[in-house]
XYZ file of C-alpha atoms in Angstrom:
361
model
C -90.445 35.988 85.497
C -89.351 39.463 86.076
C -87.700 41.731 83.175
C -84.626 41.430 84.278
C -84.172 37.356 84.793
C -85.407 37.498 80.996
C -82.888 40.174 79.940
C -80.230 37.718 81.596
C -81.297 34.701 79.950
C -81.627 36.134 76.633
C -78.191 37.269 77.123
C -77.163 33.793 78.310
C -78.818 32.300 75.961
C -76.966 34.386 73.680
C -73.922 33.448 75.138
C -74.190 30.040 74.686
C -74.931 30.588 70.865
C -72.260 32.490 70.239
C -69.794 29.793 72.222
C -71.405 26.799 70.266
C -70.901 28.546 66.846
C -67.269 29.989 68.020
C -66.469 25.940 69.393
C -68.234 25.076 65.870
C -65.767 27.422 63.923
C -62.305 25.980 66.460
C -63.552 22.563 64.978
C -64.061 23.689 61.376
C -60.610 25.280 61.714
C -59.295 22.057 63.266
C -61.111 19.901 60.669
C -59.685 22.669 57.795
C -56.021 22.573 59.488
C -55.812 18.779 59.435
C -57.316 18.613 56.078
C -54.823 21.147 54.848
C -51.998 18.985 56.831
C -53.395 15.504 54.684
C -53.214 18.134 51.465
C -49.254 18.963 52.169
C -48.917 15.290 53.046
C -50.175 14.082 50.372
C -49.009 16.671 48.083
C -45.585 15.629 49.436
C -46.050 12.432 48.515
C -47.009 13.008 45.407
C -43.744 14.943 44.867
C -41.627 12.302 46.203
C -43.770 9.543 44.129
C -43.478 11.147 40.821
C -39.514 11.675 41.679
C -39.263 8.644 42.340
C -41.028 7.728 38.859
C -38.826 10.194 37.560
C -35.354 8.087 39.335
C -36.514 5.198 38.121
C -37.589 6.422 34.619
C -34.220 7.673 34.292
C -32.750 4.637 35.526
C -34.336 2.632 33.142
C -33.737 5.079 30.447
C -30.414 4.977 31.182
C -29.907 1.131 31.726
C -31.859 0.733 28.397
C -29.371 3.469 26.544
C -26.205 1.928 27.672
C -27.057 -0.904 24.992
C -27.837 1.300 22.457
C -24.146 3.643 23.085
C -22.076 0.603 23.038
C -23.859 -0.661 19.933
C -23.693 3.105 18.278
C -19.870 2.841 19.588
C -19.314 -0.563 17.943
C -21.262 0.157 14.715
C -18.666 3.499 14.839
C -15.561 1.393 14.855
C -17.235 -1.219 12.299
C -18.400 1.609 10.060
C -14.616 2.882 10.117
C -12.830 -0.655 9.749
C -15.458 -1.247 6.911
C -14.216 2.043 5.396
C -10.801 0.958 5.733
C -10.917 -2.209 4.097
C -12.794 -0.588 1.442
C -10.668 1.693 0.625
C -7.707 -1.049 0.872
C -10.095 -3.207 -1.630
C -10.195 -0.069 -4.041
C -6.574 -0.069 -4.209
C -5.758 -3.035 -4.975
C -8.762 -3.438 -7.541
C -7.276 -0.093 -8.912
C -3.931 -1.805 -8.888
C -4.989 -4.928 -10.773
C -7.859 -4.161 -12.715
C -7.902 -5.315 -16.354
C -8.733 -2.587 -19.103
C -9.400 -3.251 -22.742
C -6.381 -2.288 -23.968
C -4.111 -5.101 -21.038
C -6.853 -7.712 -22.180
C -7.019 -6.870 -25.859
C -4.746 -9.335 -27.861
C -2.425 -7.391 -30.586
C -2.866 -8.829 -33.999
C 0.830 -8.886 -34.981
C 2.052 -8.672 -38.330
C 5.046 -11.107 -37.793
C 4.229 -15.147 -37.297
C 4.604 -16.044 -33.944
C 4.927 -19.160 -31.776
C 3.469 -21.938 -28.875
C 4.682 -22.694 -25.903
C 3.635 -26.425 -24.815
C 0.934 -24.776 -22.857
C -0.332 -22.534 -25.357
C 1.034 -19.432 -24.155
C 1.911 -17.224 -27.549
C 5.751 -16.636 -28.320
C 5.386 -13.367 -29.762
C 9.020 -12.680 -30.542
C 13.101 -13.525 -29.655
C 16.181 -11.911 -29.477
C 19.516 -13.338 -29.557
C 21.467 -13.413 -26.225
C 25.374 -14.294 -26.076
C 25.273 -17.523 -27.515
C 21.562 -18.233 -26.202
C 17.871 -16.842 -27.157
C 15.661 -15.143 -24.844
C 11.683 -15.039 -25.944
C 9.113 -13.097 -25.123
C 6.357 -14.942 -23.806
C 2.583 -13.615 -24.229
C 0.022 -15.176 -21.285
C -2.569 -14.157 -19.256
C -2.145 -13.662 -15.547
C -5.016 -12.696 -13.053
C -6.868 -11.056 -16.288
C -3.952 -9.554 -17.813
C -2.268 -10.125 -20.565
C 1.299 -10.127 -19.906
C 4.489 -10.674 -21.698
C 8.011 -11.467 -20.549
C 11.044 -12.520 -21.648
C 12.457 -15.705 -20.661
C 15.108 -17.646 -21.345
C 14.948 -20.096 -24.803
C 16.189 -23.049 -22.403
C 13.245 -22.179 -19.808
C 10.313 -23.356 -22.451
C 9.269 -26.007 -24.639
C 8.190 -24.744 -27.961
C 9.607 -26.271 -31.378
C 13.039 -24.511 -32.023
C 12.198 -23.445 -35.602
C 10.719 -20.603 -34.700
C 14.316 -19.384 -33.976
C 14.837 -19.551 -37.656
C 11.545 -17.988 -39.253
C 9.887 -15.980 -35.937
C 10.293 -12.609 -35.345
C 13.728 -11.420 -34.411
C 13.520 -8.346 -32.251
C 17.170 -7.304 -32.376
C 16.964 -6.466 -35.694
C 16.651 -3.456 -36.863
C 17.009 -1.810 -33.998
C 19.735 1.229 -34.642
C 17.370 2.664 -37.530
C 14.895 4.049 -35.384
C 15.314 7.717 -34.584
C 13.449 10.784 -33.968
C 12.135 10.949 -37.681
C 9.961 8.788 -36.842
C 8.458 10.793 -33.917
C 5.821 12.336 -36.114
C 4.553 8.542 -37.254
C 4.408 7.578 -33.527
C 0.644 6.258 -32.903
C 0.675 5.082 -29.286
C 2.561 1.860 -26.718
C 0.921 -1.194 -26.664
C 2.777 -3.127 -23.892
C 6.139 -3.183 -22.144
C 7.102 -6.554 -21.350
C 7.718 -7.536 -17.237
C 11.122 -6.283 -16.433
C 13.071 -8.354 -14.199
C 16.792 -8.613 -13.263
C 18.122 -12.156 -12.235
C 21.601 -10.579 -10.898
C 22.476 -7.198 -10.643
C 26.767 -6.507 -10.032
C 26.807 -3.435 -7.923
C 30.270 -2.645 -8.750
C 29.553 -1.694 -12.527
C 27.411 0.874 -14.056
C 23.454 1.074 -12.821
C 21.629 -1.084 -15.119
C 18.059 -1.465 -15.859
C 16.067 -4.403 -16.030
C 15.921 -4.714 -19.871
C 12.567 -4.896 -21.695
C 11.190 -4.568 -25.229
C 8.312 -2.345 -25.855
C 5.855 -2.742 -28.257
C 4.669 0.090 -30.686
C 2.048 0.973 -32.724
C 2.578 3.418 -35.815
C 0.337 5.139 -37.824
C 2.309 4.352 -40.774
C 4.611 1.561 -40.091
C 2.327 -0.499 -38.223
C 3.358 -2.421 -35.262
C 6.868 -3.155 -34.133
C 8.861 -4.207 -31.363
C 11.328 -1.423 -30.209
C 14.281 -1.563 -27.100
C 13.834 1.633 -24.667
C 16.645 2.864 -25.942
C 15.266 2.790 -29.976
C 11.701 4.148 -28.035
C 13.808 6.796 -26.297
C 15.343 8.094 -30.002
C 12.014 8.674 -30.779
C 10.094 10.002 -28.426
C 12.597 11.489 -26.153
C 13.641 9.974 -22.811
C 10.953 11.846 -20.862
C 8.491 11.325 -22.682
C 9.435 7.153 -24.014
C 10.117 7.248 -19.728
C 6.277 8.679 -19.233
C 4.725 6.310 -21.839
C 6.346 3.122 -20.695
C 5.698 4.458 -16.837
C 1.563 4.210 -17.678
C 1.376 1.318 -19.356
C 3.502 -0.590 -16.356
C 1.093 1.411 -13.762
C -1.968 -0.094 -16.362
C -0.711 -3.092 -16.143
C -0.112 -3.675 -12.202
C 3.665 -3.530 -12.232
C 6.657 -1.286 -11.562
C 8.956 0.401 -14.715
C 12.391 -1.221 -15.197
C 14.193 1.585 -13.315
C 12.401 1.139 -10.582
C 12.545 -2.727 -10.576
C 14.955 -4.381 -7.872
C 16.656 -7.598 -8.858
C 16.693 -10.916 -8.464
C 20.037 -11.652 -6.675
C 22.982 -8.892 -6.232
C 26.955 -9.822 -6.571
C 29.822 -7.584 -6.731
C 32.659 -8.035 -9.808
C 35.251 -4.869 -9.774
C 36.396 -6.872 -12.373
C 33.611 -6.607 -14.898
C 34.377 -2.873 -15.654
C 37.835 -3.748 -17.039
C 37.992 -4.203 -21.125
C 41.696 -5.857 -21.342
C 40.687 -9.576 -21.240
C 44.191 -10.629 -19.680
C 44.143 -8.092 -17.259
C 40.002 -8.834 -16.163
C 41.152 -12.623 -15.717
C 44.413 -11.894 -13.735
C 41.986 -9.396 -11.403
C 39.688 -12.011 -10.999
C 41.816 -14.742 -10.042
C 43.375 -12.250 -7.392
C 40.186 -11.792 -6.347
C 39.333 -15.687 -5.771
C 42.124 -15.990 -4.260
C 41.878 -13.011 -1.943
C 38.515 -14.622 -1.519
C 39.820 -18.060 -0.537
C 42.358 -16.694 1.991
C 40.034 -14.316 3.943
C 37.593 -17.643 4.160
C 40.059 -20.103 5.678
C 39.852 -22.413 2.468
C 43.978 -22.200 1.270
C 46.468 -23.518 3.668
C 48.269 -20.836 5.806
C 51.168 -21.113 3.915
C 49.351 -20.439 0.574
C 47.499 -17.862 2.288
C 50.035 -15.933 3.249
C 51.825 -16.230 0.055
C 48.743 -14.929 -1.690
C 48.034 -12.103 0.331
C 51.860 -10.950 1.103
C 52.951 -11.334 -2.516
C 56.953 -10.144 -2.575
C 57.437 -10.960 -6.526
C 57.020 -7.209 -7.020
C 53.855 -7.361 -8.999
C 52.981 -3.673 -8.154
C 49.808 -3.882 -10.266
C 47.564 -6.646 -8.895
C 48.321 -5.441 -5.796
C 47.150 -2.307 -6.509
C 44.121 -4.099 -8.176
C 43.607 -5.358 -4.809
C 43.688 -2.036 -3.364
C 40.953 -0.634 -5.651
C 39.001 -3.961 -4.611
C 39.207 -3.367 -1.154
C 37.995 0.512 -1.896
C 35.068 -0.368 -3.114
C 34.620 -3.414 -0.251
C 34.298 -0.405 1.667
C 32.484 2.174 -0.270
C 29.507 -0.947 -0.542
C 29.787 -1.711 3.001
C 29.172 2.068 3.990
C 26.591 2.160 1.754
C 24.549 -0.982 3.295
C 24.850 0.528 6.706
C 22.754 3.733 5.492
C 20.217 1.081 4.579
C 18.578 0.737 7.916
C 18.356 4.261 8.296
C 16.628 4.788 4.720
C 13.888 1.971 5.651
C 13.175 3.500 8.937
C 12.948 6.756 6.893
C 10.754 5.464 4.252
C 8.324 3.043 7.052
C 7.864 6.194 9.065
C 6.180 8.494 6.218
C 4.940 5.147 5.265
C 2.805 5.607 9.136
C 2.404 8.986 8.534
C 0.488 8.864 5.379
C -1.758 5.959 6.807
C -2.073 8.394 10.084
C -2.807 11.436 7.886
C -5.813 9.222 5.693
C -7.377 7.563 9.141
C -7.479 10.957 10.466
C -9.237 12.710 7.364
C -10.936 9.232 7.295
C -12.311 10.220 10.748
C -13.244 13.325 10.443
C -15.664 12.776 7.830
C -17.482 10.056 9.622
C -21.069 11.505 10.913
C -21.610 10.926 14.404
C -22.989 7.434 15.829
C -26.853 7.836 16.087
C -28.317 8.581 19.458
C -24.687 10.279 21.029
């Protein structure tokens, strides 16, 4: 074989190394490309699969939290009803809770009485040409006393004779006796049965009773309290022991049943009875129960008797002046309901504020 056939095969020969390593790098490069391609692929997939985890772990998350916000939300709104009623509970525990001085019986000085159920008469007072007592029993863990009517309860009637009588005495209490004050014991329950709104405002009446240092215990009217102590301060003292005691003081105590008598405020006993039987038969006239005839003769008079018809006049006045003063009381409920809603606004707000928030919002 000459040189230069060898020269030509080496070089092919060459050649064909060179091609089979350049076709064995196309294929690596292939092999890399599509490996790289299965890498993105799969990388991508991976991506999508852990966002999908992701969806569906928030999902879940989610679908298991909605529970747990309505429960927070409901244990919210029975955390704040449970506050509520609470509070309500404290008030009226506050309002009626016995101390030892409303459950502590007085040892009194005087003899006193039995009812037929055991309650304690503690004293009476003479009343027109009746007796009231005062009537000492407990009620929801109180002691409390009130004055009643001598008809209203069995007891044996002697002790009208050697009990205590509590009107006795009465004008010599005065403000020398402020310094020998020791301290109130217990008002008894005020309570009007009828209240005429055409005569002077008058309280419920009540009898107080009153420790002092040296004259021991006694029972004293407000008034005979209000000679000694003053009427702010006899008003202050008998004000606590009524809040103590779970109920209102006698001028703030609304009675039982209201009428109105222009006639009570007149002294001359002929003139009071000729007012009031103008007045019935004013009454009778205006409610269809006289015969026309009478009627008219009642209400258009012509003997000339100037005076009961000017009686009548003043009657009719104050007709009005009561009737004016009933139609401001809608107005003065709506008044006294609506900061009635604005303090219980004002305490569920502050009562709101002060909540910490649900867990897990």
């Amino acid at each position: 074989m000459s040189t230069a056939v060898m020269a030509t095969s080496t070089k092919a020969a060459s050649i064909a190394q060179e091609s089979q390593r350049a076709l064995d790098d196309e294929e690596i490069k292939a092999k890399i490309g599509e490996l790289s391609q299965m890498a993105q692929d799969a990388a991508q997939a991976a991506d999508q699969a852990t966002l999908r985890a992701k969806a569906v772990n928030q999902l879940t998350s989610a679908m298991e939290a909605e529970p747990r916000v309505e429960a927070a939300k409901k244990a919210a709104d029975d955390a704040l009803a449970n506050i509520e009623k609470a509070v309500q509970e404290a008030k009226i525990q506050q309002s009626t809770r016995p101390n030892s001085t409303s459950l502590t019986r007085v040892d009194y000085p005087w003899a006193t009485g039995k009812t037929a159920e055991g309650s304690t008469i503690v004293h009476f007072r003479p009343v027109g040409r009746g007796h009231r007592v005062c009537v000492e029993a407990e009620e929801e863990g109180r002691l409390i006393r009130r004055l009643v009517a001598a008809s209203e309860v069995q007891f044996d009637r002697e002790y009208l004779k050697n009990g205590k009588n509590a009107a006795a005495g009465q004008n010599t209490w005065s403000i020398n006796d402020r310094g020998d004050f020791l301290e109130l014991l217990w008002v008894t329950f005020p309570q009007m049965k009828r209240k005429n709104i055409a005569a002077r405002k008058m309280d419920a009446q009540v009898d107080c009773c009153v420790k002092f240092k040296t004259k021991g215990i006694n029972i004293l009217t407000v008034s005979s309290l209000r000679r000694v102590l003053g009427k702010d301060i006899a008003n202050s003292n008998i004000a606590g022991v009524c809040t103590r005691d779970g109920f209102a003081p006698p001028w703030h105590t609304g009675p039982i049943s209201i009428v109105y008598d222009p006639t009570a405020k007149i002294k001359d006993l002929k003139e009071r009875q000729a007012m009031r039987d103008e007045c019935a038969k004013a009454n009778a006239a205006t409610s269809g129960d006289l015969p026309l005839a009478t009627a008219m003769a009642s209400t258009n008079d012509s003997s000339g008797d100037v005076a009961g018809k000017d009686r009548i006049s003043e009657l009719e006045k104050r007709v009005n002046e009561v009737e004016k003063k009933l139609d401001n009381v809608p107005a003065l409920l709506d008044e006294k309901f609506g900061k009635m809603t604005d303090t219980l606004m004002n305490f569920m707000t502050m009562v709101g504020d002060r909540l910490p928030p649900p867990h897990g919002m």
